Coordinates of C-alpha atoms and ligand atoms in Angstrom, one line a residue:
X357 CA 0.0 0.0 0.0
X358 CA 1.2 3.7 -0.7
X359 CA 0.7 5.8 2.2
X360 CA 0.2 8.4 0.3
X361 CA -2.9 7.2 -1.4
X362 CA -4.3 5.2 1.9
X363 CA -6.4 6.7 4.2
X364 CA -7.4 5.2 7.4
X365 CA -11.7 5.4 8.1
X366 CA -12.7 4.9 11.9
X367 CA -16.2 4.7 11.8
X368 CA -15.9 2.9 8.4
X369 CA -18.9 0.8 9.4
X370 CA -21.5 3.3 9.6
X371 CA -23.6 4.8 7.6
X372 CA -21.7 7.7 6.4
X373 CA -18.2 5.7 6.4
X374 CA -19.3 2.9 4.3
X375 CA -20.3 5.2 1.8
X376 CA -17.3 7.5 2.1
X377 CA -14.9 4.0 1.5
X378 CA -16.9 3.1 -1.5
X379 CA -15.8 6.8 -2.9
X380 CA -12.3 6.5 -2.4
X381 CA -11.7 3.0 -3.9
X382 CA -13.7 4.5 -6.6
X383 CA -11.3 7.3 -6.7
X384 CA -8.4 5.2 -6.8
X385 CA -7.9 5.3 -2.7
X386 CA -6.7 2.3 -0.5
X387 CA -8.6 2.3 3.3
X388 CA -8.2 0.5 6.4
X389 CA -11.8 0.5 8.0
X390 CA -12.0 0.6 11.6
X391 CA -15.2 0.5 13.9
X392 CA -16.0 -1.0 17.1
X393 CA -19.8 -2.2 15.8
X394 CA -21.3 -0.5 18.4
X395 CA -23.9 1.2 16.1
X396 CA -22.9 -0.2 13.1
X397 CA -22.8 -3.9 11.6
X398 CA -20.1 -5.7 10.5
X399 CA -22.2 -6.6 6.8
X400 CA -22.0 -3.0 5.8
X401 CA -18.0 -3.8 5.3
X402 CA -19.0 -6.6 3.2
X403 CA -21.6 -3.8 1.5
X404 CA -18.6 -2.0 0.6
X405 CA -16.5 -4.7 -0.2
X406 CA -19.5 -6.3 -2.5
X407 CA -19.9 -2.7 -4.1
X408 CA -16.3 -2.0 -5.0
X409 CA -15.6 -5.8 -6.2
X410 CA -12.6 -6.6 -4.0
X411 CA -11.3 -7.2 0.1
X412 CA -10.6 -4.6 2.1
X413 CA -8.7 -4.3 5.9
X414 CA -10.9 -4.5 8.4
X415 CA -10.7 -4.5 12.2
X416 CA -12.7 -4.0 15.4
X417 CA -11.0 -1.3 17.4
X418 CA -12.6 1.2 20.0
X419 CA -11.0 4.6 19.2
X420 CA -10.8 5.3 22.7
X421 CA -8.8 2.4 23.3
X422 CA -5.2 3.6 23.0
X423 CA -3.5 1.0 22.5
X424 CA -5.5 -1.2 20.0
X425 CA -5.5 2.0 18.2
X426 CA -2.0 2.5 18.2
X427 CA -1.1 -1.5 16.7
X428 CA -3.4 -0.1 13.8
X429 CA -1.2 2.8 13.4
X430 CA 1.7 0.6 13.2
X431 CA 0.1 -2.2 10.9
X432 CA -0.8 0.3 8.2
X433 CA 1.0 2.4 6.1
X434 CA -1.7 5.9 5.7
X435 CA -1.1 9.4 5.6
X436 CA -4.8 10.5 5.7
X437 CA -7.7 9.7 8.6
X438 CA -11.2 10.1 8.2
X439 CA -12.7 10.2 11.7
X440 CA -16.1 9.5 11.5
X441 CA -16.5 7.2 15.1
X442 CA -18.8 9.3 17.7
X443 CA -22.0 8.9 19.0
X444 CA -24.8 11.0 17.3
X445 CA -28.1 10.3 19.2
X446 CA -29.2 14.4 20.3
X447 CA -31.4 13.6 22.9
X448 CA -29.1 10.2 24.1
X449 CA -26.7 13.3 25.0
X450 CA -28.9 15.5 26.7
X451 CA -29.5 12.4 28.7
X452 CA -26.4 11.0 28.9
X453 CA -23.6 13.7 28.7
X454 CA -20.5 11.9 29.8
X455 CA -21.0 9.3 27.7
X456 CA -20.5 11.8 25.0
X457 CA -18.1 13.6 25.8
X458 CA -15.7 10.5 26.9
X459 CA -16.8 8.4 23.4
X460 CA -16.8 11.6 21.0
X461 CA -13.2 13.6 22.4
X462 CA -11.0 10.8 24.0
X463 CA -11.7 9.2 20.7
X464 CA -10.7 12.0 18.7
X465 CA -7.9 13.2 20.7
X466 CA -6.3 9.9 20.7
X467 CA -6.4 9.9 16.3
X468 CA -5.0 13.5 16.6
X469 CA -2.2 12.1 19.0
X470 CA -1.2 9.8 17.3
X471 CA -1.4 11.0 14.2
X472 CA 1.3 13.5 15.8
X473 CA 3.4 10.9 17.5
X474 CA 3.8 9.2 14.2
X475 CA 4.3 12.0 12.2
X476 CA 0.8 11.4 9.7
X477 CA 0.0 14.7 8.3
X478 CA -4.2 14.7 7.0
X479 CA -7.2 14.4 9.5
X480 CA -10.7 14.9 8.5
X481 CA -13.1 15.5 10.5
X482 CA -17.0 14.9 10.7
X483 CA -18.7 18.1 11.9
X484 CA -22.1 19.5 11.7
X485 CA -24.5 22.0 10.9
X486 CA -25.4 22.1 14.3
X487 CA -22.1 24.0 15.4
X488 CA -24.5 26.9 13.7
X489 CA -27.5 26.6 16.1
X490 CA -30.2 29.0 15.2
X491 CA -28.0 31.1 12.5
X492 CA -29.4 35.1 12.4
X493 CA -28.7 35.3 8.9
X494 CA -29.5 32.5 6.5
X495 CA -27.9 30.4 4.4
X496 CA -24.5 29.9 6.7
X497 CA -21.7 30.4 5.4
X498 CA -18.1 29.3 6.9
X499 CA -18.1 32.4 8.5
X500 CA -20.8 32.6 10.3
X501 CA -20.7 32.7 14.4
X502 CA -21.4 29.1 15.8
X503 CA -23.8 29.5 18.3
X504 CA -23.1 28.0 21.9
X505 CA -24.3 24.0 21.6
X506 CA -27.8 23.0 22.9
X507 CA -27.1 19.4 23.5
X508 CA -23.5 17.8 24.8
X509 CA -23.7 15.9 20.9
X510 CA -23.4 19.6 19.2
X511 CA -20.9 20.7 22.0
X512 CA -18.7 17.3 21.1
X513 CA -18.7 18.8 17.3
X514 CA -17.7 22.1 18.5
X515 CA -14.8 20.9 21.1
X516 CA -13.4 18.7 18.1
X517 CA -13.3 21.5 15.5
X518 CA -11.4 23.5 18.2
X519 CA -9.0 20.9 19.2
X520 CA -8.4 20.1 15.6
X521 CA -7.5 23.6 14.9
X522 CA -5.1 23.9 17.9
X523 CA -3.6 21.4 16.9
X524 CA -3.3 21.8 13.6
X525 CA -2.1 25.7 14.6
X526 CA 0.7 24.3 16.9
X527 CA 2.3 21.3 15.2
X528 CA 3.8 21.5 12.1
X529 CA 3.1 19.1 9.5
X530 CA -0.5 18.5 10.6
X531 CA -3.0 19.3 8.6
X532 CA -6.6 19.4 9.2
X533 CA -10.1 19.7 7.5
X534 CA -13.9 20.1 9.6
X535 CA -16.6 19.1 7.0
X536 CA -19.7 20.9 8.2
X537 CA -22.6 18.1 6.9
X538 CA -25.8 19.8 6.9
X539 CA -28.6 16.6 6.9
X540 CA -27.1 13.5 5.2
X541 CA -29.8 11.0 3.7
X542 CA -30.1 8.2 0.9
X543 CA -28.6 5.5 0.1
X544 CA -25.9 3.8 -2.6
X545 CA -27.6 3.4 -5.8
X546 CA -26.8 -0.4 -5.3
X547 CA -29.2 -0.6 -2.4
X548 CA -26.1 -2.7 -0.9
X549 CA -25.4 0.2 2.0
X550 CA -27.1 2.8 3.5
X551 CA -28.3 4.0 7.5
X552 CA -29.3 1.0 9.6
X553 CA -30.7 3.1 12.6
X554 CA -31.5 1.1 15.7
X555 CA -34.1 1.1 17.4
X556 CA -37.0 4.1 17.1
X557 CA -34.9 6.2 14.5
X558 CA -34.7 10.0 15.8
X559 CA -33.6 11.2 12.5
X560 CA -36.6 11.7 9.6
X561 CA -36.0 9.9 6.7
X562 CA -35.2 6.9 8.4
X563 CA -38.6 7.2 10.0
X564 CA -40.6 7.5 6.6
X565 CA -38.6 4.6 5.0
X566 CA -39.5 2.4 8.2
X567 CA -43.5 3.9 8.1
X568 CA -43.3 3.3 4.4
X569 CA -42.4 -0.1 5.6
X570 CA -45.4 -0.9 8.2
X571 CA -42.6 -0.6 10.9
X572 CA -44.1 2.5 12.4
X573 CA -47.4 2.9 11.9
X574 CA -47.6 7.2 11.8
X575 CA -44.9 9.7 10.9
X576 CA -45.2 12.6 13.1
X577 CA -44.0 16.0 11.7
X578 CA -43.0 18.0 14.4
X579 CA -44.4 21.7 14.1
X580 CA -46.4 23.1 11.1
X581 CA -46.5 26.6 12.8
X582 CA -43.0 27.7 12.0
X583 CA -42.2 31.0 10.4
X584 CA -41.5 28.8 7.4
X585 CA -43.4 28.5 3.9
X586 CA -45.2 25.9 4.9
X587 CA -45.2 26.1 8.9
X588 CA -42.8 23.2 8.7
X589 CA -38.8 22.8 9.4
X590 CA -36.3 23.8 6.5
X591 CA -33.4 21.4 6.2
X592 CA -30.8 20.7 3.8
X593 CA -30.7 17.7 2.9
X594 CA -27.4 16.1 1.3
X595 CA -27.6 12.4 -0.7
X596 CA -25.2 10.7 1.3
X597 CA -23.2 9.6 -2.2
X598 CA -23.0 13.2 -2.7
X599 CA -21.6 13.6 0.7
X600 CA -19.5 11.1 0.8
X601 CA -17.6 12.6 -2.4
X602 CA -16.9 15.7 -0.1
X603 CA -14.5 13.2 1.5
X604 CA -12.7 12.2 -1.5
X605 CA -12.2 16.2 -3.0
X606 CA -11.0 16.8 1.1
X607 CA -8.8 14.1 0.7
X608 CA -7.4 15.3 -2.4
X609 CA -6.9 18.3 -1.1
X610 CA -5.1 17.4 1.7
X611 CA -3.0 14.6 0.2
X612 CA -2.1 17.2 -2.7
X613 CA -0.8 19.8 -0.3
X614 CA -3.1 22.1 -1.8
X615 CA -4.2 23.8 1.7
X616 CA -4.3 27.6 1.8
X617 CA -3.7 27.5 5.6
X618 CA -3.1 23.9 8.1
X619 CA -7.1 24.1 9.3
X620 CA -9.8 25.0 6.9
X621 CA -13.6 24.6 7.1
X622 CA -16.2 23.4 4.6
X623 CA -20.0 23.6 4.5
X624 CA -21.3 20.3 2.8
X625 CA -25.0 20.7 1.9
X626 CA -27.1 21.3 -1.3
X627 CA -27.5 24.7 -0.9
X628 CA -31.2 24.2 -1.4
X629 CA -33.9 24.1 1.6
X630 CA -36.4 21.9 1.6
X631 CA -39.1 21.9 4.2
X632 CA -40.3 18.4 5.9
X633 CA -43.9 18.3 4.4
X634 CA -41.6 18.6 1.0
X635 CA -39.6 16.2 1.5
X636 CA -42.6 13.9 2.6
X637 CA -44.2 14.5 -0.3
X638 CA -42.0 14.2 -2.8
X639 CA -40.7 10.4 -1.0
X640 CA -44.6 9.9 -1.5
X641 CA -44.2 10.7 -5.5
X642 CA -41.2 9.8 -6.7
X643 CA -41.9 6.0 -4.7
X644 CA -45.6 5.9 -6.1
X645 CA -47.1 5.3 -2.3
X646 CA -48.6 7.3 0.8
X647 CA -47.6 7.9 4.0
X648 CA -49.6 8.3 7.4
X649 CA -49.0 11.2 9.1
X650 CA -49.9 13.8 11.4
X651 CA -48.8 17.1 12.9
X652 CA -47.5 16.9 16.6
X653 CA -46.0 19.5 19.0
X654 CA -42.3 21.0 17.6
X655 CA -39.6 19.0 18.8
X656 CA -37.2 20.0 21.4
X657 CA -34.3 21.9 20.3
X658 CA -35.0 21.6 16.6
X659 CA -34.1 25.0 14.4
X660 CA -36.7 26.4 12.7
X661 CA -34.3 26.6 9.5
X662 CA -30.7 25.8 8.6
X663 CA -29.2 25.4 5.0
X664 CA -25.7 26.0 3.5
X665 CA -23.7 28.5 1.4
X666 CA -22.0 25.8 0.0
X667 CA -19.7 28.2 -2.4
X668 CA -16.8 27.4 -0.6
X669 CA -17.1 24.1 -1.6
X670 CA -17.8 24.4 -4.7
X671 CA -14.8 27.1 -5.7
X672 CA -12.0 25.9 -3.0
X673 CA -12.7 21.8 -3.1
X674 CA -14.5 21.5 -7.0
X675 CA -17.2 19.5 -5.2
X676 CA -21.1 20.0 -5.9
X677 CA -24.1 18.0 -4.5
X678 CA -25.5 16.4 -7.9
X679 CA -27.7 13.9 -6.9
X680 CA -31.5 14.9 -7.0
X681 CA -33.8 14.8 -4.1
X682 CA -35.9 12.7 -6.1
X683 CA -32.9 9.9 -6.9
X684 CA -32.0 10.5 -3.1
X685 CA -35.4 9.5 -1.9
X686 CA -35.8 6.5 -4.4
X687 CA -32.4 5.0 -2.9
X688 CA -33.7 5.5 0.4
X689 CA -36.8 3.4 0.2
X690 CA -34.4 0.9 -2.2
X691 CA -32.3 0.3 0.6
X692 CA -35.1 0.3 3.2
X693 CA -37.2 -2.4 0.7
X694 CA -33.4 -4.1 0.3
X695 CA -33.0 -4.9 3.9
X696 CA -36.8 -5.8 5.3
X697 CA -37.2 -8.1 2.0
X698 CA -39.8 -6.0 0.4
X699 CA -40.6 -6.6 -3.1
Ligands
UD1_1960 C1 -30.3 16.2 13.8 C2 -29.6 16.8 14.9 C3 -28.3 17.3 14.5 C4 -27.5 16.1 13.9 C5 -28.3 15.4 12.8 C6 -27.6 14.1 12.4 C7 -31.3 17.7 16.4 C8 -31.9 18.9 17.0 N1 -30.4 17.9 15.5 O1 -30.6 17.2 12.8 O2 -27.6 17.8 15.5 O3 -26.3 16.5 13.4 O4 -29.6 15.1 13.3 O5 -28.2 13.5 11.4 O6 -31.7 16.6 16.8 N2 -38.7 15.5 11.9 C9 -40.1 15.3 12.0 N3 -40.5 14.0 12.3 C10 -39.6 13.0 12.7 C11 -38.2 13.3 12.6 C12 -37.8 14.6 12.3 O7 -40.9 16.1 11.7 O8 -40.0 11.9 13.0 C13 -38.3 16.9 11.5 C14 -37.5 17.6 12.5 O9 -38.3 18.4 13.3 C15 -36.6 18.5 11.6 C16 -36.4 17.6 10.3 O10 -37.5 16.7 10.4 O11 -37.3 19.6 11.2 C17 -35.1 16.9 10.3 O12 -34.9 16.2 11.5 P1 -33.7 15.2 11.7 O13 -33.6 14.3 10.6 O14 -33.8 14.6 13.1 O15 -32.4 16.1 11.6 P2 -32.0 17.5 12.4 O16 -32.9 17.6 13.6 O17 -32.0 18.6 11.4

């Protein structure tokens, strides 16, 4: 393996990391997948491995556990992580703060770490829109002010970014890129990938796909009396191929020392907002069914609108979301369909 072109993926069983290997081999990458299976199954490697037509590294490690972490580090030959392992339930936080912040920054701190200790130079990192809270001026570009967290999950994104650019500021040869995702959903194309949330999903696509699939028998949307077109939430929503490709042009940019300064900042949406009753109906039209639903109280926390300026992406990294919503949607009940053994 060439370091150079091998980049290590902790995480690389989820949802977002499975996708984001898939890119990478396509893009003439080598990765080493990580993941300690603790929201994630061990088949959406052999997704991957099914998609791109050849093996791939693969071992259970626990980011937060040192050591096992550092044998990886000295098995592989990478100059490039992708640290995608945290937690990401918003209300699990609220509930459960410590959890977060031992799983989400020991984790990370121990990839920057050693990444430093063994002289590795790229480290991407998974943020969110949800460093932006509710944003005065919409969209939200790079620049605008994060707003302080309102769950320890959003605080987690905010403490990484802020270590990462520390760190990236104090020790030379480390470079570092936060992609900002705005709301990642879909599928691959092959319906051989994609989210397996478990239990009641908290995030809404998952729930149509699983109410589309008698799983749930009502889809609540939460709030219809937003200051918002329609009354409902504005969201941008990001086809997780799309996404996914973000990685690879970050990667690129990194591994091609084409960095204007050691820590830089992307916004990774669409660019587009869609409200929820939108998005519902248009999963209901482009899939030819209909959903149950009703309108319950707003949700906790929830943002009455968030969506990107994504032309820092575009100009800086040449990336662009291209997948439609209605393709998006039609993977998302493909995959849903692929793995309850609908017809
Ligand atoms: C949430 C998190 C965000 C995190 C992201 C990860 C919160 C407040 N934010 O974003 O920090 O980075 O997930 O994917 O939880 N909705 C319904 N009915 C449902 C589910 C959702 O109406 O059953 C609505 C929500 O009110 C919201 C929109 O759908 O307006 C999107 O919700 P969701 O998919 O949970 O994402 P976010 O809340 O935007």
């Amino acid at each position: 393996m060439n370091s150079n072109k091998t980049v290590l993926i902790s995480g690389g069983a989820g949802y977002i990391g499975s996708h984001t290997a898939v890119e990478l081999i396509n893009a003439g990458y080598d990765v080493v997948i990580i993941d300690n299976l603790s929201n994630s199954d061990r088949n959406a490697v052999d997704g991957v491995r099914d998609i791109v037509g050849r093996d791939i590294p693969f071992e259970v490690v626990d980011t937060c556990d040192r050591a096992a972490l550092r044998a990886v580090f000295d098995r592989y030959a990478f100059d490039s992580v992708i640290h995608f392992a945290a937690f990401k339930a918003v209300g699990e936080s609220v509930a459960e703060p410590l959890k977060y912040y031992q799983n989400n920054l020991v984790s990370f701190m121990n990839i920057v770490e050693l990444m430093k200790e063994t002289g590795r130079p790229n480290v991407l990192f998974s943020s969110s829109a949800t460093v932006y809270g509710e944003a005065e001026v919409l969209p939200v570009t790079e620049q605008t002010p994060r707003q302080p967290a309102t769950s320890p999950y959003g605080n987690t994104k905010q403490i990484a970014e802020d270590i990462l650019r520390d760190c990236c500021g104090a020790y030379s040869g480390l470079n570092g890129i936060a992609l900002r995702y705005f709301n990642p959903i879909g599928a691959h194309p092959s319906a051989l990938i994609g989210e397996l949330p478990r239990g009641v999903p908290n995030n809404l696509v998952p729930f149509i796909t699983q109410t589309a699939a008698g799983i749930r028998p009502m889809l609540s949307i939460f709030g219809n009396d937003y200051d918002t077109p329609d009354g409902t939430c504005l969201r941008d929503y990001i086809d997780v191929v799309d996404l996914a490709k973000a990685h690879v042009a970050a990667v690129n940019r990194m591994v091609g020392a084409r960095m204007e300064s050691s820590y830089e900042i992307f916004n990774i949406g669409t660019g587009r907002p869609v409200s929820v009753l939108e998005l519902i109906t248009t999963f209901e039209k482009v899939n030819d069914l209909k959903l149950p639903y009703q309108y319950t109280a707003r949700r906790a926390g929830d943002v009455p609108a968030v969506w990107a300026d994504t032309t820092r992406a575009n100009e800086v990294l040449g990336w662009k979301a291209e997948r439609s919503l209605d393709d998006t949607l039609r993977a998302a009940w493909a995959w849903e369909k692929h793995i309850r053994n609908i017809k």
